[in-house]
XYZ file of C-alpha atoms in Angstrom:
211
model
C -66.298 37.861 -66.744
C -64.750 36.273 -64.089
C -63.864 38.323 -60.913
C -61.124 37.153 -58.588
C -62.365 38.064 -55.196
C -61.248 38.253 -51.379
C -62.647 35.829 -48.851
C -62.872 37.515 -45.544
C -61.309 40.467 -44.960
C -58.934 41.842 -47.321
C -55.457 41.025 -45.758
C -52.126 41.456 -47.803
C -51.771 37.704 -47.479
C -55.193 36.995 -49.147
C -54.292 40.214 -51.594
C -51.540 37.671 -52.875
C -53.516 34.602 -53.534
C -55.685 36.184 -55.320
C -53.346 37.660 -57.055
C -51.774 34.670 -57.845
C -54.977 32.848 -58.752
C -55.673 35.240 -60.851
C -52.166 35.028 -62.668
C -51.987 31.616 -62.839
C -55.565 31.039 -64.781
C -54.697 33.999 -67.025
C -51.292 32.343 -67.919
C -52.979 28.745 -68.308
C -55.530 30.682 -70.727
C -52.694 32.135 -72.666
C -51.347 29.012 -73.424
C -54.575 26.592 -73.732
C -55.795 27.937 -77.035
C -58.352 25.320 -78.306
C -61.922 25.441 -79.756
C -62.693 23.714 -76.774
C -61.372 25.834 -74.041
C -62.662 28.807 -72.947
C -61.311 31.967 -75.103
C -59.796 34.612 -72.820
C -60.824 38.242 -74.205
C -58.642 39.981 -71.782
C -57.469 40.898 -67.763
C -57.275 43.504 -65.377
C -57.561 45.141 -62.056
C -60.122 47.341 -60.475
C -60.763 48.797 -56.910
C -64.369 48.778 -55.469
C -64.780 50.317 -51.899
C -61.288 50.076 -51.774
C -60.214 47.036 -52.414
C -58.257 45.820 -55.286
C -59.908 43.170 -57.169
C -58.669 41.122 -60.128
C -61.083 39.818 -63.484
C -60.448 38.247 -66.406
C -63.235 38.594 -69.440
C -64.031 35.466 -71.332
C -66.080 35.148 -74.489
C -69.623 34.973 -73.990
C -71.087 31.888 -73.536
C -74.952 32.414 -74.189
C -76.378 28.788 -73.152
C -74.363 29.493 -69.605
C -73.133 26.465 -67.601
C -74.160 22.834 -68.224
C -75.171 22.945 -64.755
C -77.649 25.805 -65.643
C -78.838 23.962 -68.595
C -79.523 20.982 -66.858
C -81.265 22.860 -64.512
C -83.551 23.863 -67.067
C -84.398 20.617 -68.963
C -85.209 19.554 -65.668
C -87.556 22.251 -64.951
C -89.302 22.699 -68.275
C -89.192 18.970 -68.988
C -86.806 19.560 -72.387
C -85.825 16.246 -73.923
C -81.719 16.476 -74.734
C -81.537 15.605 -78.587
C -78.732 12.106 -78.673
C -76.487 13.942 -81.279
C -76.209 17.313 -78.819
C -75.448 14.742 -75.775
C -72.761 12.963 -78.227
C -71.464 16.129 -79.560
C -70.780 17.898 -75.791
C -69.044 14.731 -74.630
C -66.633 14.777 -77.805
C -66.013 18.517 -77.119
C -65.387 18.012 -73.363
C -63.133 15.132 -74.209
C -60.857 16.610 -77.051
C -60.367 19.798 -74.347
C -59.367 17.458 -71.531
C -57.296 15.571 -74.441
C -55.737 19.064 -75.366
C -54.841 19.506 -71.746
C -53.370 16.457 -71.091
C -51.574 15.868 -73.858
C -49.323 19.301 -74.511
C -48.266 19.616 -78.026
C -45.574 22.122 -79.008
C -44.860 21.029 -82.395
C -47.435 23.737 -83.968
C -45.139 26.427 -84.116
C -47.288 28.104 -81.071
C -45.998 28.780 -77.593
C -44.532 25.902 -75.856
C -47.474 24.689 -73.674
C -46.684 21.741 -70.827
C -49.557 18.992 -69.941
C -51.936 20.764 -68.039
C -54.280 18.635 -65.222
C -57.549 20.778 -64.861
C -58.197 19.274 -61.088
C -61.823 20.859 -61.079
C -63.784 19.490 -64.103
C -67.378 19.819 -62.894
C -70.660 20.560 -64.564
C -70.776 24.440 -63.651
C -67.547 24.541 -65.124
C -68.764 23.310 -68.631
C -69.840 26.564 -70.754
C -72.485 26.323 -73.525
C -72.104 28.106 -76.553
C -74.525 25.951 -78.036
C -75.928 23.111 -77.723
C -74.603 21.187 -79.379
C -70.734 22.551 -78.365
C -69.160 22.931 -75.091
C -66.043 24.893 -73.552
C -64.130 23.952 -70.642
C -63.238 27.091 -68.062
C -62.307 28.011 -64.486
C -58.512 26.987 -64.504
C -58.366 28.518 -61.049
C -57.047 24.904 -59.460
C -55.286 24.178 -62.486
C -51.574 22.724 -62.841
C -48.874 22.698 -65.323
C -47.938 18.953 -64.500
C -44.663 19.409 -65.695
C -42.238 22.523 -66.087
C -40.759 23.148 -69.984
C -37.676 21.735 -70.747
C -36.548 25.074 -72.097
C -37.047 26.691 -68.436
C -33.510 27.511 -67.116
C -34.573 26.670 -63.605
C -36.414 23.324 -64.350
C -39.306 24.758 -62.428
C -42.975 25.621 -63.132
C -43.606 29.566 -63.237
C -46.736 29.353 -63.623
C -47.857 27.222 -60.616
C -46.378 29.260 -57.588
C -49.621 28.488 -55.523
C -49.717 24.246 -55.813
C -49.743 22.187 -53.318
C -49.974 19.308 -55.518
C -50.849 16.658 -53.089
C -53.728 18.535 -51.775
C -57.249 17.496 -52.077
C -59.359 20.062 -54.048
C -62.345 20.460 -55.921
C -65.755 20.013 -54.992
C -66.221 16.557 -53.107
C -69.058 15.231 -54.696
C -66.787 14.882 -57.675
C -63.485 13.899 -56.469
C -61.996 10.131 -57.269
C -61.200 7.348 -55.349
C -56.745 7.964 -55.663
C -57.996 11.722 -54.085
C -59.609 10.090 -51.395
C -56.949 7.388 -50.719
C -54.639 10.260 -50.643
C -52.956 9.519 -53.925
C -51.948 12.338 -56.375
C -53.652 10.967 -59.910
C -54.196 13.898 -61.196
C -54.582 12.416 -64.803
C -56.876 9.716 -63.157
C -58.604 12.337 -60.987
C -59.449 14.493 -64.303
C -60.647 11.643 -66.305
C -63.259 10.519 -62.706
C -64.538 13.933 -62.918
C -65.411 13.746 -66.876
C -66.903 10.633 -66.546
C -69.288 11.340 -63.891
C -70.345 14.544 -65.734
C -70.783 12.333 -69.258
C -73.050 9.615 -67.151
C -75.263 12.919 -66.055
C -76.133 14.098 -69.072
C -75.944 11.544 -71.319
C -78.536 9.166 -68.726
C -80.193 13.086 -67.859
C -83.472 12.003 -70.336
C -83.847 8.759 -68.723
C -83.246 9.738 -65.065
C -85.570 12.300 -65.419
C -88.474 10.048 -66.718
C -87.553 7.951 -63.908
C -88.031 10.377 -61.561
C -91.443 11.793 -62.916
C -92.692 7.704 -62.737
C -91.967 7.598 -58.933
C-alpha cells in the first residue's frame, strides 16, 4: 500500500497536493495496464488523528524493492544468477517501452505517452527474481494530452511543472542539469544507471571484498 501523506502541518494547500498526487498516480495506474507495471488493487481515503490521508493498494510484491534486494546480496554475499539480471532489465525496459510509446489500437482506454521522471532502484518491485514491476508514478506525466480531449489539455497532470527538476539527484541526467526538459532522455539516464548496478552488482561486489 502506498499512503499519500502530509509534509508539515496539514494545511488546506498541502490537503490539495496530496490530493492531487494521489489522483494523478491512481489515474496513470488506470491507464498503464502492463505485466510490467505495477497492478493497482484499489484507492481510498482515511482519517488518522484527524487528518485526511489518501492510499492506494498495489499487488504484493514479495521480493520488495530492487533496492532492498540489492541490499541483501550485498549483505549475505548472494551471487545474482546472469539470466535473473537479463530477465529484470528486459522487464524494466518493455515497462519504460510501454510508457513511452502509448498504444491505443488494443481496443483498451486511450492511454497518451507517459514519461515516468523518477525511475530509480527503490522504485523497481520484485515479484520474483527473475521479473520486475515498475511503480511510484507520483512525478509522473502524460507527455501529451489525447486528441479526443475537447480542451486539448492534459486532465490528468494538473500538478506539472514540466520544466522542473525532480527526482532524486543522484539519478538525474545531464539535459536535467543543463536545464533542458528531456524527459524521454531523462527516463532512459535513469534506466541505464540502474541496469549498470545490477547487472556489474556481482563484480563490484567482489571488487570491493578484494580491497
Amino acid at each position: 500500500m502506498k499512503i499519500f501523506r502530509h509534509k508539515g502541518q496539514p494545511s488546506e494547500a498541502t490537503s490539495t497536493t496530496v490530493q492531487l498526487m494521489w489522483r494523478k498516480e491512481f489515474e496513470h495506474l488506470n491507464l498503464c495496464a502492463d505485466e510490467n507495471i505495477v497492478k493497482r488493487e484499489g484507492a481510498g481515503r482515511f482519517k488518522y488523528h484527524g487528518t485526511l490521508n489518501y492510499a492506494i493498494l498495489l499487488e504484493y510484491c514479495p521480493m520488495g524493492s530492487l533496492s532492498s534486494y540489492l541490499d541483501k546480496v550485498q549483505n549475505e554475499n548472494i551471487e545474482i544468477p546472469l539470466g535473473n539480471s537479463l530477465k529484470l532489465a528486459q522487464d524494466i525496459a518493455s515497462g519504460m517501452e510501454f510508457l513511452h510509446e502509448a498504444d491505443s489500437q488494443s481496443g483498451g482506454p486511450i492511454r497518451v505517452p507517459v514519461a515516468h521522471r523518477d525511475i530509480k532502484s527503490s522504485n523497481i518491485l520484485l515479484k520474483a527474481p527473475d521479473h520486475a514491476v515498475i511503480s511510484d508514478f507520483g512525478l509522473a506525466i502524460a507527455l501529451r494530452a489525447p486528441s479526443s480531449h475537447p480542451s486539448g489539455q492534459n486532465s490528468i497532470d494538473m500538478d506539472v511543472n514540466r520544466t522542473k527538476q525532480c527526482g532524486t539527484p543522484r539519478y538525474l541526467s545531464p539535459e536535467l542539469l543543463e536545464g533542458q526538459i528531456g524527459v524521454h532522455f531523462a527516463d532512459a539516464f535513469r534506466q541505464g544507471l540502474i541496469l549498470l548496478t545490477y547487472l556489474c552488482y556481482n563484480w563490484l561486489i567482489k571488487r570491493m571484498s578484494i580491497l
